[in-house]
PDB file of C-alpha atoms in Angstrom:
ATOM      1  CA  MET A   1     190.409 131.698 156.825  1.00 85.00           C
ATOM      2  CA  THR A   2     188.700 134.671 156.109  1.00 90.00           C
ATOM      3  CA  THR A   3     189.987 138.006 157.385  1.00 94.00           C
ATOM      4  CA  LEU A   4     187.374 140.902 158.566  1.00 96.00           C
ATOM      5  CA  ARG A   5     189.327 144.244 158.609  1.00 97.00           C
ATOM      6  CA  ALA A   6     188.738 147.841 157.970  1.00 97.00           C
ATOM      7  CA  PHE A   7     188.024 149.107 154.640  1.00 97.00           C
ATOM      8  CA  THR A   8     190.915 150.966 152.811  1.00 96.00           C
ATOM      9  CA  CYS A   9     191.221 153.482 149.989  1.00 96.00           C
ATOM     10  CA  ASP A  10     193.409 150.700 147.860  1.00 96.00           C
ATOM     11  CA  ASP A  11     189.937 148.499 148.265  1.00 96.00           C
ATOM     12  CA  LEU A  12     188.188 150.845 145.754  1.00 96.00           C
ATOM     13  CA  PHE A  13     190.215 149.620 143.179  1.00 94.00           C
ATOM     14  CA  ARG A  14     189.613 146.028 144.023  1.00 94.00           C
ATOM     15  CA  PHE A  15     186.416 145.230 144.655  1.00 94.00           C
ATOM     16  CA  ASN A  16     184.541 145.337 141.362  1.00 91.00           C
ATOM     17  CA  ASN A  17     184.033 141.471 141.851  1.00 92.00           C
ATOM     18  CA  ILE A  18     181.581 142.258 143.933  1.00 94.00           C
ATOM     19  CA  ASN A  19     179.860 145.638 142.804  1.00 90.00           C
ATOM     20  CA  LEU A  20     179.137 143.599 139.395  1.00 88.00           C
ATOM     21  CA  ASP A  21     176.310 142.013 141.042  1.00 82.00           C
ATOM     22  CA  PRO A  22     173.147 143.884 139.593  1.00 80.00           C
ATOM     23  CA  LEU A  23     171.443 144.264 143.023  1.00 78.00           C
ATOM     24  CA  THR A  24     174.412 146.150 144.552  1.00 85.00           C
ATOM     25  CA  GLU A  25     174.426 150.027 144.475  1.00 82.00           C
ATOM     26  CA  THR A  26     177.548 151.207 143.126  1.00 87.00           C
ATOM     27  CA  TYR A  27     178.459 155.072 143.956  1.00 90.00           C
ATOM     28  CA  GLY A  28     180.928 157.805 142.886  1.00 93.00           C
ATOM     29  CA  ILE A  29     184.436 157.518 144.473  1.00 94.00           C
ATOM     30  CA  PRO A  30     183.707 160.325 146.327  1.00 95.00           C
ATOM     31  CA  PHE A  31     180.729 158.857 148.216  1.00 95.00           C
ATOM     32  CA  TYR A  32     183.131 155.961 149.479  1.00 96.00           C
ATOM     33  CA  LEU A  33     185.656 158.555 150.442  1.00 97.00           C
ATOM     34  CA  GLN A  34     183.093 160.147 152.110  1.00 96.00           C
ATOM     35  CA  TYR A  35     182.292 157.315 154.519  1.00 97.00           C
ATOM     36  CA  LEU A  36     185.663 156.364 154.924  1.00 96.00           C
ATOM     37  CA  ALA A  37     186.681 159.990 156.537  1.00 96.00           C
ATOM     38  CA  HIS A  38     183.595 159.864 158.605  1.00 95.00           C
ATOM     39  CA  TRP A  39     182.824 156.476 159.557  1.00 96.00           C
ATOM     40  CA  PRO A  40     185.439 154.530 159.055  1.00 96.00           C
ATOM     41  CA  GLU A  41     184.890 151.921 162.095  1.00 96.00           C
ATOM     42  CA  TYR A  42     181.214 151.321 159.827  1.00 96.00           C
ATOM     43  CA  PHE A  43     183.032 150.177 156.795  1.00 97.00           C
ATOM     44  CA  ILE A  44     184.341 146.567 156.906  1.00 97.00           C
ATOM     45  CA  VAL A  45     185.654 144.262 154.246  1.00 97.00           C
ATOM     46  CA  ALA A  46     185.912 140.555 154.451  1.00 97.00           C
ATOM     47  CA  GLU A  47     189.295 139.334 152.339  1.00 97.00           C
ATOM     48  CA  ALA A  48     189.786 135.693 151.343  1.00 96.00           C
ATOM     49  CA  PRO A  49     193.071 133.946 152.042  1.00 94.00           C
ATOM     50  CA  GLY A  50     194.447 134.408 148.716  1.00 93.00           C
ATOM     51  CA  GLY A  51     193.654 138.149 149.015  1.00 94.00           C
ATOM     52  CA  GLU A  52     190.268 138.519 146.804  1.00 95.00           C
ATOM     53  CA  LEU A  53     187.930 140.653 148.468  1.00 97.00           C
ATOM     54  CA  MET A  54     184.467 138.561 149.457  1.00 97.00           C
ATOM     55  CA  GLY A  55     182.260 140.882 150.548  1.00 97.00           C
ATOM     56  CA  TYR A  56     181.959 144.264 152.500  1.00 97.00           C
ATOM     57  CA  ILE A  57     179.795 146.218 154.370  1.00 97.00           C
ATOM     58  CA  MET A  58     179.184 150.108 154.451  1.00 97.00           C
ATOM     59  CA  GLY A  59     177.118 152.166 157.430  1.00 96.00           C
ATOM     60  CA  LYS A  60     176.975 155.161 159.328  1.00 94.00           C
ATOM     61  CA  ALA A  61     175.828 156.943 162.261  1.00 92.00           C
ATOM     62  CA  GLU A  62     172.476 158.798 162.204  1.00 89.00           C
ATOM     63  CA  GLY A  63     169.969 160.749 164.570  1.00 85.00           C
ATOM     64  CA  SER A  64     169.760 163.839 166.643  1.00 78.00           C
ATOM     65  CA  VAL A  65     172.761 165.740 168.494  1.00 72.00           C
ATOM     66  CA  ALA A  66     169.943 167.789 170.690  1.00 72.00           C
ATOM     67  CA  ARG A  67     168.215 164.939 171.959  1.00 75.00           C
ATOM     68  CA  GLU A  68     171.345 162.529 172.441  1.00 74.00           C
ATOM     69  CA  GLU A  69     169.576 159.886 170.096  1.00 82.00           C
ATOM     70  CA  TRP A  70     171.306 158.052 167.122  1.00 84.00           C
ATOM     71  CA  HIS A  71     171.317 154.629 165.591  1.00 88.00           C
ATOM     72  CA  GLY A  72     173.209 152.637 163.042  1.00 91.00           C
ATOM     73  CA  HIS A  73     172.256 153.007 159.340  1.00 92.00           C
ATOM     74  CA  VAL A  74     173.466 150.033 156.590  1.00 93.00           C
ATOM     75  CA  THR A  75     174.310 151.839 153.408  1.00 93.00           C
ATOM     76  CA  ALA A  76     175.603 149.043 151.432  1.00 93.00           C
ATOM     77  CA  LEU A  77     176.085 145.138 152.249  1.00 95.00           C
ATOM     78  CA  SER A  78     177.122 142.873 149.388  1.00 94.00           C
ATOM     79  CA  VAL A  79     179.065 139.393 149.120  1.00 95.00           C
ATOM     80  CA  ALA A  80     180.792 138.389 145.692  1.00 95.00           C
ATOM     81  CA  PRO A  81     178.477 135.454 144.040  1.00 93.00           C
ATOM     82  CA  GLU A  82     181.299 133.004 144.799  1.00 93.00           C
ATOM     83  CA  PHE A  83     181.528 133.641 148.370  1.00 94.00           C
ATOM     84  CA  ARG A  84     178.120 133.678 149.282  1.00 92.00           C
ATOM     85  CA  ARG A  85     176.328 130.956 151.492  1.00 91.00           C
ATOM     86  CA  LEU A  86     179.106 131.189 154.119  1.00 93.00           C
ATOM     87  CA  GLY A  87     177.437 133.191 156.772  1.00 94.00           C
ATOM     88  CA  LEU A  88     179.686 136.497 155.272  1.00 95.00           C
ATOM     89  CA  ALA A  89     176.824 138.840 155.324  1.00 95.00           C
ATOM     90  CA  ALA A  90     175.240 137.810 158.960  1.00 95.00           C
ATOM     91  CA  LYS A  91     178.910 138.194 160.060  1.00 96.00           C
ATOM     92  CA  LEU A  92     179.164 141.496 158.673  1.00 96.00           C
ATOM     93  CA  MET A  93     175.588 142.815 160.173  1.00 94.00           C
ATOM     94  CA  GLU A  94     177.031 141.477 163.546  1.00 94.00           C
ATOM     95  CA  LEU A  95     179.906 143.937 163.418  1.00 95.00           C
ATOM     96  CA  LEU A  96     178.240 146.753 162.460  1.00 94.00           C
ATOM     97  CA  GLU A  97     175.527 146.096 165.322  1.00 92.00           C
ATOM     98  CA  GLU A  98     178.352 145.592 167.687  1.00 93.00           C
ATOM     99  CA  ILE A  99     179.787 148.795 166.869  1.00 93.00           C
ATOM    100  CA  SER A 100     176.409 150.934 166.856  1.00 91.00           C
ATOM    101  CA  GLU A 101     175.501 149.403 170.276  1.00 88.00           C
ATOM    102  CA  LYS A 102     178.940 150.330 171.748  1.00 89.00           C
ATOM    103  CA  LYS A 103     178.284 153.900 170.603  1.00 86.00           C
ATOM    104  CA  GLY A 104     175.061 154.033 172.351  1.00 85.00           C
ATOM    105  CA  GLY A 105     172.774 153.374 169.495  1.00 85.00           C
ATOM    106  CA  PHE A 106     169.499 152.456 169.812  1.00 85.00           C
ATOM    107  CA  PHE A 107     168.829 150.212 166.444  1.00 86.00           C
ATOM    108  CA  VAL A 108     169.961 149.486 163.346  1.00 89.00           C
ATOM    109  CA  ASP A 109     168.057 150.541 160.022  1.00 87.00           C
ATOM    110  CA  LEU A 110     168.417 149.828 156.375  1.00 88.00           C
ATOM    111  CA  PHE A 111     166.608 149.934 152.929  1.00 85.00           C
ATOM    112  CA  VAL A 112     166.093 146.972 150.670  1.00 84.00           C
ATOM    113  CA  ARG A 113     164.614 146.375 147.166  1.00 80.00           C
ATOM    114  CA  VAL A 114     161.000 144.735 147.530  1.00 79.00           C
ATOM    115  CA  SER A 115     161.852 142.585 144.691  1.00 79.00           C
ATOM    116  CA  ASN A 116     165.156 141.462 146.545  1.00 83.00           C
ATOM    117  CA  GLN A 117     163.304 138.490 148.594  1.00 85.00           C
ATOM    118  CA  VAL A 118     166.600 136.643 149.188  1.00 86.00           C
ATOM    119  CA  ALA A 119     168.030 139.676 151.230  1.00 86.00           C
ATOM    120  CA  VAL A 120     164.260 140.153 152.916  1.00 85.00           C
ATOM    121  CA  ASN A 121     164.461 136.440 154.103  1.00 88.00           C
ATOM    122  CA  MET A 122     167.727 137.010 155.401  1.00 90.00           C
ATOM    123  CA  TYR A 123     167.472 140.033 157.298  1.00 88.00           C
ATOM    124  CA  LYS A 124     164.275 138.928 158.712  1.00 85.00           C
ATOM    125  CA  GLN A 125     166.533 135.660 159.874  1.00 89.00           C
ATOM    126  CA  LEU A 126     168.744 138.587 161.751  1.00 88.00           C
ATOM    127  CA  GLY A 127     165.683 139.729 163.670  1.00 85.00           C
ATOM    128  CA  TYR A 128     164.850 142.635 161.300  1.00 86.00           C
ATOM    129  CA  SER A 129     161.075 143.673 160.765  1.00 82.00           C
ATOM    130  CA  VAL A 130     159.479 145.792 157.872  1.00 80.00           C
ATOM    131  CA  TYR A 131     159.092 149.379 159.222  1.00 77.00           C
ATOM    132  CA  ARG A 132     157.890 151.015 156.290  1.00 73.00           C
ATOM    133  CA  THR A 133     157.660 150.988 152.632  1.00 74.00           C
ATOM    134  CA  VAL A 134     159.399 153.884 150.920  1.00 70.00           C
ATOM    135  CA  LEU A 135     157.728 154.428 147.477  1.00 66.00           C
ATOM    136  CA  GLU A 136     160.135 154.669 144.321  1.00 60.00           C
ATOM    137  CA  TYR A 137     163.030 154.897 146.499  1.00 58.00           C
ATOM    138  CA  TYR A 138     165.120 152.875 143.915  1.00 55.00           C
ATOM    139  CA  SER A 139     165.851 154.458 140.700  1.00 57.00           C
ATOM    140  CA  ALA A 140     164.879 152.076 137.897  1.00 59.00           C
ATOM    141  CA  SER A 141     166.930 151.496 134.636  1.00 55.00           C
ATOM    142  CA  SER A 142     166.043 150.799 130.552  1.00 54.00           C
ATOM    143  CA  GLY A 143     162.648 153.162 131.439  1.00 53.00           C
ATOM    144  CA  GLU A 144     160.799 150.959 133.783  1.00 57.00           C
ATOM    145  CA  PRO A 145     159.217 152.448 136.790  1.00 52.00           C
ATOM    146  CA  ASP A 146     161.045 153.167 140.292  1.00 54.00           C
ATOM    147  CA  GLU A 147     160.907 150.261 142.552  1.00 52.00           C
ATOM    148  CA  ASP A 148     159.922 150.486 146.134  1.00 49.00           C
ATOM    149  CA  ALA A 149     161.934 149.619 149.062  1.00 49.00           C
ATOM    150  CA  TYR A 150     161.137 148.189 152.509  1.00 55.00           C
ATOM    151  CA  GLY A 151     162.680 150.185 155.362  1.00 48.00           C
ATOM    152  CA  ARG A 152     163.759 147.831 157.950  1.00 46.00           C
ATOM    153  CA  MET A 153     164.382 148.396 161.671  1.00 41.00           C
ATOM    154  CA  GLN A 154     165.704 146.354 164.402  1.00 38.00           C
ATOM    155  CA  LEU A 155     165.503 147.613 168.177  1.00 32.00           C
ATOM    156  CA  MET A 156     169.254 147.715 169.770  1.00 33.00           C
ATOM    157  CA  LYS A 157     169.428 147.704 173.254  1.00 31.00           C
ATOM    158  CA  SER A 158     171.025 151.169 174.996  1.00 34.00           C
ATOM    159  CA  LEU A 159     174.006 151.012 177.247  1.00 27.00           C
ATOM    160  CA  GLY A 160     171.506 151.066 180.376  1.00 34.00           C
ATOM    161  CA  GLY A 161     170.137 147.696 179.109  1.00 45.00           C
ATOM    162  CA  GLU A 162     166.154 149.019 178.053  1.00 49.00           C
ATOM    163  CA  ALA A 163     164.979 149.188 174.518  1.00 45.00           C
ATOM    164  CA  HIS A 164     164.774 152.827 173.200  1.00 45.00           C
ATOM    165  CA  LYS A 165     161.100 152.493 171.774  1.00 46.00           C
ATOM    166  CA  GLU A 166     158.801 150.167 170.272  1.00 40.00           C
ATOM    167  CA  LEU A 167     158.265 149.445 166.538  1.00 40.00           C
ATOM    168  CA  GLN A 168     155.559 151.464 165.001  1.00 42.00           C
ATOM    169  CA  PRO A 169     153.116 150.137 162.320  1.00 37.00           C
ATOM    170  CA  MET A 170     154.218 149.465 159.050  1.00 36.00           C
ATOM    171  CA  ARG A 171     153.432 152.510 156.757  1.00 39.00           C
ATOM    172  CA  ARG A 172     154.140 153.432 153.086  1.00 38.00           C
ATOM    173  CA  THR A 173     155.878 156.554 152.585  1.00 35.00           C
ATOM    174  CA  HIS A 174     156.978 158.406 149.502  1.00 37.00           C
ATOM    175  CA  ILE A 175     160.552 159.584 148.836  1.00 33.00           C
ATOM    176  CA  GLY A 176     159.898 163.050 149.668  1.00 39.00           C
ATOM    177  CA  GLU A 177     158.665 162.658 152.911  1.00 38.00           C
ATOM    178  CA  ILE A 178     161.597 161.031 154.547  1.00 36.00           C
ATOM    179  CA  ASN A 179     163.404 163.071 157.204  1.00 39.00           C
ATOM    180  CA  GLY A 180     166.473 163.615 158.616  1.00 38.00           C
ATOM    181  CA  GLU A 181     165.932 160.381 161.138  1.00 37.00           C
ATOM    182  CA  LEU A 182     165.791 158.047 158.526  1.00 36.00           C
ATOM    183  CA  SER A 183     167.035 159.251 155.346  1.00 34.00           C
ATOM    184  CA  PRO A 184     168.867 157.064 153.238  1.00 34.00           C
ATOM    185  CA  VAL A 185     171.829 159.645 152.317  1.00 31.00           C
ATOM    186  CA  GLY A 186     171.451 162.296 154.662  1.00 28.00           C
ATOM    187  CA  GLY A 187     171.188 162.340 158.351  1.00 25.00           C
ATOM    188  CA  ILE A 188     173.713 163.778 161.248  1.00 22.00           C
ATOM    189  CA  SER A 189     176.960 162.299 161.927  1.00 23.00           C
ATOM    190  CA  CYS A 190     176.872 161.464 165.626  1.00 25.00           C
ATOM    191  CA  CYS A 191     179.471 159.925 167.797  1.00 28.00           C
ATOM    192  CA  SER A 192     181.875 159.918 164.701  1.00 27.00           C
ATOM    193  CA  SER A 193     184.503 161.341 166.524  1.00 28.00           C
ATOM    194  CA  THR A 194     184.516 158.072 169.039  1.00 32.00           C
ATOM    195  CA  LYS A 195     186.315 155.342 166.918  1.00 35.00           C
ATOM    196  CA  THR A 196     185.784 151.734 167.534  1.00 40.00           C
ATOM    197  CA  PRO A 197     188.220 150.027 165.326  1.00 41.00           C
ATOM    198  CA  LEU A 198     187.898 146.537 163.767  1.00 42.00           C
ATOM    199  CA  PRO A 199     190.182 144.291 165.926  1.00 41.00           C
ATOM    200  CA  GLU A 200     193.364 143.753 163.992  1.00 44.00           C
ATOM    201  CA  GLY A 201     193.171 140.560 161.652  1.00 44.00           C
ATOM    202  CA  GLU A 202     189.916 139.182 163.238  1.00 45.00           C
ATOM    203  CA  ALA A 203     189.188 136.124 161.133  1.00 44.00           C
ATOM    204  CA  VAL A 204     186.036 133.815 160.354  1.00 47.00           C
ATOM    205  CA  ALA A 205     185.804 130.594 159.684  1.00 42.00           C
TER     206      ALA A 205
END
């Protein structure tokens, strides 16, 4: 049975089988440690009965402290090739959405490569829609042009039970125009002092 638990520092030395996927963004160790320190409740890993890491999700809270408006942001979601088509990605997204809603977040957003149609279709099935296209968001390798990304958003219900706002029409935005509200790496840490830990030993079939 698969166990879903909080990601730990030791897992950074065990998740190579997941990050070797060419579509998975790999960051420096300090980047992961920053998320573990500020948003540990948004960093969840799926572990197989034999101890192998199957997949993980890493996210954070973003928004405006002044307006008391914030949302969840998915920074990374990846499942090892040998553990795909088991519903793990959908379950990890569900957990992050639940955490964001408990914190009073209005929605969850993320970025995905335009060429990654498997992921695009999965997010559509989970109820996400394209909010905008960010030009040249992903850095390219081998001298090829940088790749665009879809900015995706799902409305979340507030604690009062009402939707925060309507989705705006899809638009194209250059990476230099991204502001703090929907920044892929910036933003303000809101509600980070309110921890919503993953239930100990929660498992999925």
